PDB file of C-alpha atoms in Angstrom:
ATOM      1  CA  MET A  28      -4.015   9.315  26.155  1.00 53.00           C
ATOM      2  CA  SER A  29      -5.184   5.903  26.593  1.00 64.00           C
ATOM      3  CA  MET A  30      -2.518   3.809  28.741  1.00 74.00           C
ATOM      4  CA  ARG A  31      -0.775   1.371  26.749  1.00 84.00           C
ATOM      5  CA  ILE A  32       0.354  -1.786  28.138  1.00 90.00           C
ATOM      6  CA  PHE A  33       2.924  -3.253  26.245  1.00 92.00           C
ATOM      7  CA  GLY A  34       3.629  -5.876  28.677  1.00 91.00           C
ATOM      8  CA  LYS A  35       0.559  -7.362  28.008  1.00 94.00           C
ATOM      9  CA  TRP A  36       1.774  -7.835  24.363  1.00 94.00           C
ATOM     10  CA  ILE A  37       5.046  -9.053  25.209  1.00 95.00           C
ATOM     11  CA  SER A  38       3.885 -11.544  28.035  1.00 95.00           C
ATOM     12  CA  ILE A  39       1.395 -13.039  25.381  1.00 97.00           C
ATOM     13  CA  ILE A  40       4.168 -13.668  22.427  1.00 97.00           C
ATOM     14  CA  SER A  41       6.292 -15.283  25.539  1.00 95.00           C
ATOM     15  CA  ARG A  42       3.592 -17.744  26.392  1.00 97.00           C
ATOM     16  CA  PHE A  43       2.729 -19.000  22.618  1.00 98.00           C
ATOM     17  CA  SER A  44       6.715 -19.057  21.925  1.00 97.00           C
ATOM     18  CA  GLY A  45       7.265 -21.136  24.699  1.00 96.00           C
ATOM     19  CA  ILE A  46       4.193 -23.193  23.799  1.00 97.00           C
ATOM     20  CA  TYR A  47       5.805 -23.714  20.105  1.00 97.00           C
ATOM     21  CA  TYR A  48       9.170 -24.200  21.783  1.00 97.00           C
ATOM     22  CA  SER A  49       8.118 -26.850  24.098  1.00 95.00           C
ATOM     23  CA  GLU A  50       6.010 -28.806  21.335  1.00 96.00           C
ATOM     24  CA  HIS A  51       9.135 -28.548  18.780  1.00 97.00           C
ATOM     25  CA  MET A  52      11.853 -29.198  20.925  1.00 96.00           C
ATOM     26  CA  GLU A  53      10.895 -32.046  23.251  1.00 95.00           C
ATOM     27  CA  SER A  54      12.006 -34.108  20.976  1.00 95.00           C
ATOM     28  CA  LEU A  55      15.780 -32.610  21.080  1.00 97.00           C
ATOM     29  CA  GLY A  56      15.513 -32.890  25.038  1.00 96.00           C
ATOM     30  CA  LEU A  57      15.133 -29.476  25.339  1.00 96.00           C
ATOM     31  CA  SER A  58      12.816 -27.441  27.321  1.00 93.00           C
ATOM     32  CA  SER A  59      11.246 -23.813  26.458  1.00 90.00           C
ATOM     33  CA  GLY A  60      12.783 -22.529  29.575  1.00 93.00           C
ATOM     34  CA  GLN A  61      16.523 -24.216  28.579  1.00 96.00           C
ATOM     35  CA  TYR A  62      16.781 -22.851  24.645  1.00 96.00           C
ATOM     36  CA  ILE A  63      17.961 -19.667  25.296  1.00 96.00           C
ATOM     37  CA  PHE A  64      20.837 -20.793  28.021  1.00 98.00           C
ATOM     38  CA  PHE A  65      21.630 -23.691  25.367  1.00 98.00           C
ATOM     39  CA  LEU A  66      22.278 -21.461  22.383  1.00 98.00           C
ATOM     40  CA  CYS A  67      24.188 -18.801  24.605  1.00 98.00           C
ATOM     41  CA  ILE A  68      26.653 -21.598  26.051  1.00 98.00           C
ATOM     42  CA  CYS A  69      26.799 -22.734  22.103  1.00 98.00           C
ATOM     43  CA  ASP A  70      27.363 -19.012  21.002  1.00 98.00           C
ATOM     44  CA  HIS A  71      30.133 -18.099  23.814  1.00 98.00           C
ATOM     45  CA  PRO A  72      31.835 -21.688  24.564  1.00 98.00           C
ATOM     46  CA  GLY A  73      34.215 -21.203  27.779  1.00 97.00           C
ATOM     47  CA  LEU A  74      31.804 -18.479  29.518  1.00 96.00           C
ATOM     48  CA  THR A  75      31.169 -18.897  33.264  1.00 95.00           C
ATOM     49  CA  GLN A  76      27.675 -19.289  34.821  1.00 94.00           C
ATOM     50  CA  ASP A  77      28.324 -15.385  35.947  1.00 93.00           C
ATOM     51  CA  GLU A  78      28.542 -14.422  32.790  1.00 95.00           C
ATOM     52  CA  LEU A  79      25.699 -16.600  31.293  1.00 97.00           C
ATOM     53  CA  ALA A  80      23.415 -14.861  34.189  1.00 95.00           C
ATOM     54  CA  ALA A  81      24.810 -11.187  33.278  1.00 93.00           C
ATOM     55  CA  GLU A  82      24.006 -11.702  29.527  1.00 94.00           C
ATOM     56  CA  LEU A  83      20.726 -13.214  29.952  1.00 95.00           C
ATOM     57  CA  ALA A  84      19.533 -11.173  32.813  1.00 92.00           C
ATOM     58  CA  PHE A  85      18.638 -14.255  35.183  1.00 94.00           C
ATOM     59  CA  ASN A  86      19.773 -14.941  38.909  1.00 94.00           C
ATOM     60  CA  LYS A  87      22.645 -17.188  39.149  1.00 93.00           C
ATOM     61  CA  SER A  88      20.417 -19.817  41.247  1.00 95.00           C
ATOM     62  CA  THR A  89      17.914 -20.245  37.830  1.00 96.00           C
ATOM     63  CA  VAL A  90      21.241 -20.450  35.683  1.00 96.00           C
ATOM     64  CA  ALA A  91      22.927 -22.895  38.069  1.00 95.00           C
ATOM     65  CA  ARG A  92      19.967 -25.054  38.156  1.00 97.00           C
ATOM     66  CA  VAL A  93      19.311 -25.083  34.390  1.00 98.00           C
ATOM     67  CA  VAL A  94      23.163 -25.628  33.419  1.00 97.00           C
ATOM     68  CA  ALA A  95      22.859 -28.575  35.863  1.00 97.00           C
ATOM     69  CA  SER A  96      20.104 -29.799  33.947  1.00 97.00           C
ATOM     70  CA  LEU A  97      21.819 -29.285  30.628  1.00 98.00           C
ATOM     71  CA  GLU A  98      24.625 -31.010  32.004  1.00 98.00           C
ATOM     72  CA  LYS A  99      22.388 -34.139  33.117  1.00 97.00           C
ATOM     73  CA  ASN A 100      20.822 -34.345  29.728  1.00 96.00           C
ATOM     74  CA  GLY A 101      24.505 -34.293  28.009  1.00 97.00           C
ATOM     75  CA  PHE A 102      24.280 -30.954  26.500  1.00 98.00           C
ATOM     76  CA  VAL A 103      26.764 -28.804  28.677  1.00 98.00           C
ATOM     77  CA  GLU A 104      30.331 -29.631  29.894  1.00 98.00           C
ATOM     78  CA  ARG A 105      31.942 -27.762  33.361  1.00 96.00           C
ATOM     79  CA  ARG A 106      35.473 -27.480  33.212  1.00 95.00           C
ATOM     80  CA  VAL A 107      37.678 -25.914  35.986  1.00 93.00           C
ATOM     81  CA  ASN A 108      39.466 -22.835  34.619  1.00 89.00           C
ATOM     82  CA  PRO A 109      43.149 -23.339  34.262  1.00 88.00           C
ATOM     83  CA  GLN A 110      43.917 -19.579  35.612  1.00 89.00           C
ATOM     84  CA  ASP A 111      41.141 -19.664  38.487  1.00 88.00           C
ATOM     85  CA  LYS A 112      40.739 -22.880  39.957  1.00 87.00           C
ATOM     86  CA  ARG A 113      37.636 -21.537  41.565  1.00 88.00           C
ATOM     87  CA  ALA A 114      35.738 -20.347  38.280  1.00 88.00           C
ATOM     88  CA  VAL A 115      34.021 -23.071  36.112  1.00 91.00           C
ATOM     89  CA  ASN A 116      33.764 -22.627  32.267  1.00 97.00           C
ATOM     90  CA  LEU A 117      31.001 -24.085  30.283  1.00 98.00           C
ATOM     91  CA  TYR A 118      31.343 -25.391  26.899  1.00 98.00           C
ATOM     92  CA  PRO A 119      28.375 -27.116  24.491  1.00 99.00           C
ATOM     93  CA  THR A 120      28.906 -31.019  24.051  1.00 98.00           C
ATOM     94  CA  GLN A 121      29.071 -32.738  20.709  1.00 98.00           C
ATOM     95  CA  ARG A 122      25.512 -33.688  20.954  1.00 98.00           C
ATOM     96  CA  ALA A 123      24.708 -29.846  21.731  1.00 98.00           C
ATOM     97  CA  GLU A 124      27.068 -29.134  18.890  1.00 98.00           C
ATOM     98  CA  GLU A 125      24.890 -31.786  16.472  1.00 98.00           C
ATOM     99  CA  ILE A 126      21.154 -30.403  17.603  1.00 98.00           C
ATOM    100  CA  SER A 127      21.913 -26.512  17.706  1.00 98.00           C
ATOM    101  CA  PRO A 128      21.726 -26.246  13.967  1.00 98.00           C
ATOM    102  CA  ARG A 129      17.570 -27.411  14.383  1.00 98.00           C
ATOM    103  CA  VAL A 130      17.220 -25.622  17.451  1.00 98.00           C
ATOM    104  CA  ARG A 131      18.032 -22.474  15.323  1.00 98.00           C
ATOM    105  CA  GLU A 132      15.739 -23.442  12.638  1.00 98.00           C
ATOM    106  CA  ILE A 133      13.252 -23.883  15.336  1.00 98.00           C
ATOM    107  CA  LEU A 134      13.572 -20.625  16.480  1.00 97.00           C
ATOM    108  CA  ASP A 135      13.384 -19.102  12.654  1.00 97.00           C
ATOM    109  CA  GLU A 136      10.404 -21.125  12.130  1.00 98.00           C
ATOM    110  CA  TRP A 137       8.524 -19.210  14.708  1.00 98.00           C
ATOM    111  CA  ASN A 138       9.910 -16.037  14.143  1.00 97.00           C
ATOM    112  CA  LEU A 139       8.607 -16.223  10.476  1.00 97.00           C
ATOM    113  CA  ARG A 140       4.763 -17.531  12.123  1.00 98.00           C
ATOM    114  CA  ILE A 141       4.715 -14.536  14.589  1.00 98.00           C
ATOM    115  CA  THR A 142       5.882 -12.304  11.841  1.00 98.00           C
ATOM    116  CA  ASP A 143       3.538 -13.242   9.376  1.00 98.00           C
ATOM    117  CA  GLY A 144       2.378 -10.613   7.128  1.00 98.00           C
ATOM    118  CA  PHE A 145       5.186  -8.046   7.918  1.00 98.00           C
ATOM    119  CA  THR A 146       7.472  -7.066   4.927  1.00 98.00           C
ATOM    120  CA  SER A 147      11.044  -7.973   5.262  1.00 96.00           C
ATOM    121  CA  GLU A 148      11.699  -3.866   6.598  1.00 98.00           C
ATOM    122  CA  GLU A 149       9.234  -4.368   9.213  1.00 98.00           C
ATOM    123  CA  SER A 150      10.684  -7.404  10.808  1.00 97.00           C
ATOM    124  CA  ASP A 151      13.872  -5.565  10.857  1.00 97.00           C
ATOM    125  CA  VAL A 152      11.850  -2.616  12.609  1.00 98.00           C
ATOM    126  CA  PHE A 153      10.259  -5.056  14.878  1.00 97.00           C
ATOM    127  CA  GLU A 154      13.654  -6.395  15.920  1.00 97.00           C
ATOM    128  CA  ALA A 155      15.424  -3.572  16.274  1.00 98.00           C
ATOM    129  CA  LEU A 156      12.815  -1.881  18.617  1.00 96.00           C
ATOM    130  CA  LEU A 157      12.114  -5.113  20.303  1.00 95.00           C
ATOM    131  CA  ILE A 158      16.573  -4.630  20.958  1.00 96.00           C
ATOM    132  CA  ARG A 159      16.232  -1.326  22.238  1.00 97.00           C
ATOM    133  CA  ALA A 160      13.146  -1.533  24.472  1.00 95.00           C
ATOM    134  CA  SER A 161      15.203  -4.971  26.010  1.00 94.00           C
ATOM    135  CA  GLU A 162      18.741  -2.423  26.501  1.00 94.00           C
ATOM    136  CA  ASN A 163      16.362   0.072  28.159  1.00 94.00           C
ATOM    137  CA  ALA A 164      14.684  -2.381  30.485  1.00 92.00           C
ATOM    138  CA  ARG A 165      17.691  -3.794  31.317  1.00 90.00           C
ATOM    139  CA  ARG A 166      19.149  -0.103  32.286  1.00 91.00           C
ATOM    140  CA  HIS A 167      16.177   1.047  33.910  1.00 89.00           C
ATOM    141  CA  ALA A 168      16.109  -2.127  36.215  1.00 86.00           C
ATOM    142  CA  LYS A 169      19.808  -1.735  37.177  1.00 82.00           C
ATOM    143  CA  LEU A 170      19.211   1.648  38.068  1.00 79.00           C
ATOM    144  CA  ALA A 171      16.628   0.740  40.079  1.00 73.00           C
ATOM    145  CA  LYS A 172      18.290  -1.999  41.816  1.00 71.00           C
ATOM    146  CA  GLU A 173      21.205   0.281  42.396  1.00 71.00           C
ATOM    147  CA  LYS A 174      18.526   2.755  44.215  1.00 75.00           C
ATOM    148  CA  ASN A 175      16.877  -0.240  46.012  1.00 63.00           C
ATOM    149  CA  LYS A 176      13.821   0.066  44.212  1.00 52.00           C
ATOM    150  CA  LEU A 177      13.365  -3.324  42.538  1.00 46.00           C
TER     151      LEU A 177
END
């Protein structure tokens, strides 16, 4: 039985996705590394940086750096949580709300490109399998971390 290297294909798709996103989002003021944070904040106004880190599986320092950049570029507003003055909630700005439909269009366009030749059913299965693989990766990474093996 030959060894499958799923990570290779995932990595290739990720790299080409980054190139496409960079080319198409640069004019909006977003980088390919920021869009996922941007959309998560647009979809979940008021979430904290810790919640953002957990949702996207990034460390807190990376999230802090990206959020600071999004704030500097006028996409995110930080507000002190009225119930817990130590916590800060993240909200999309009007500028973010205005460009988020275009960001979603760019993602949809790329999804159509990478699933070129797929039937509708194959695209649905592909997405479902990616979601399951992501959930498995998250669960196993958490278990490994708990065992100090990550």
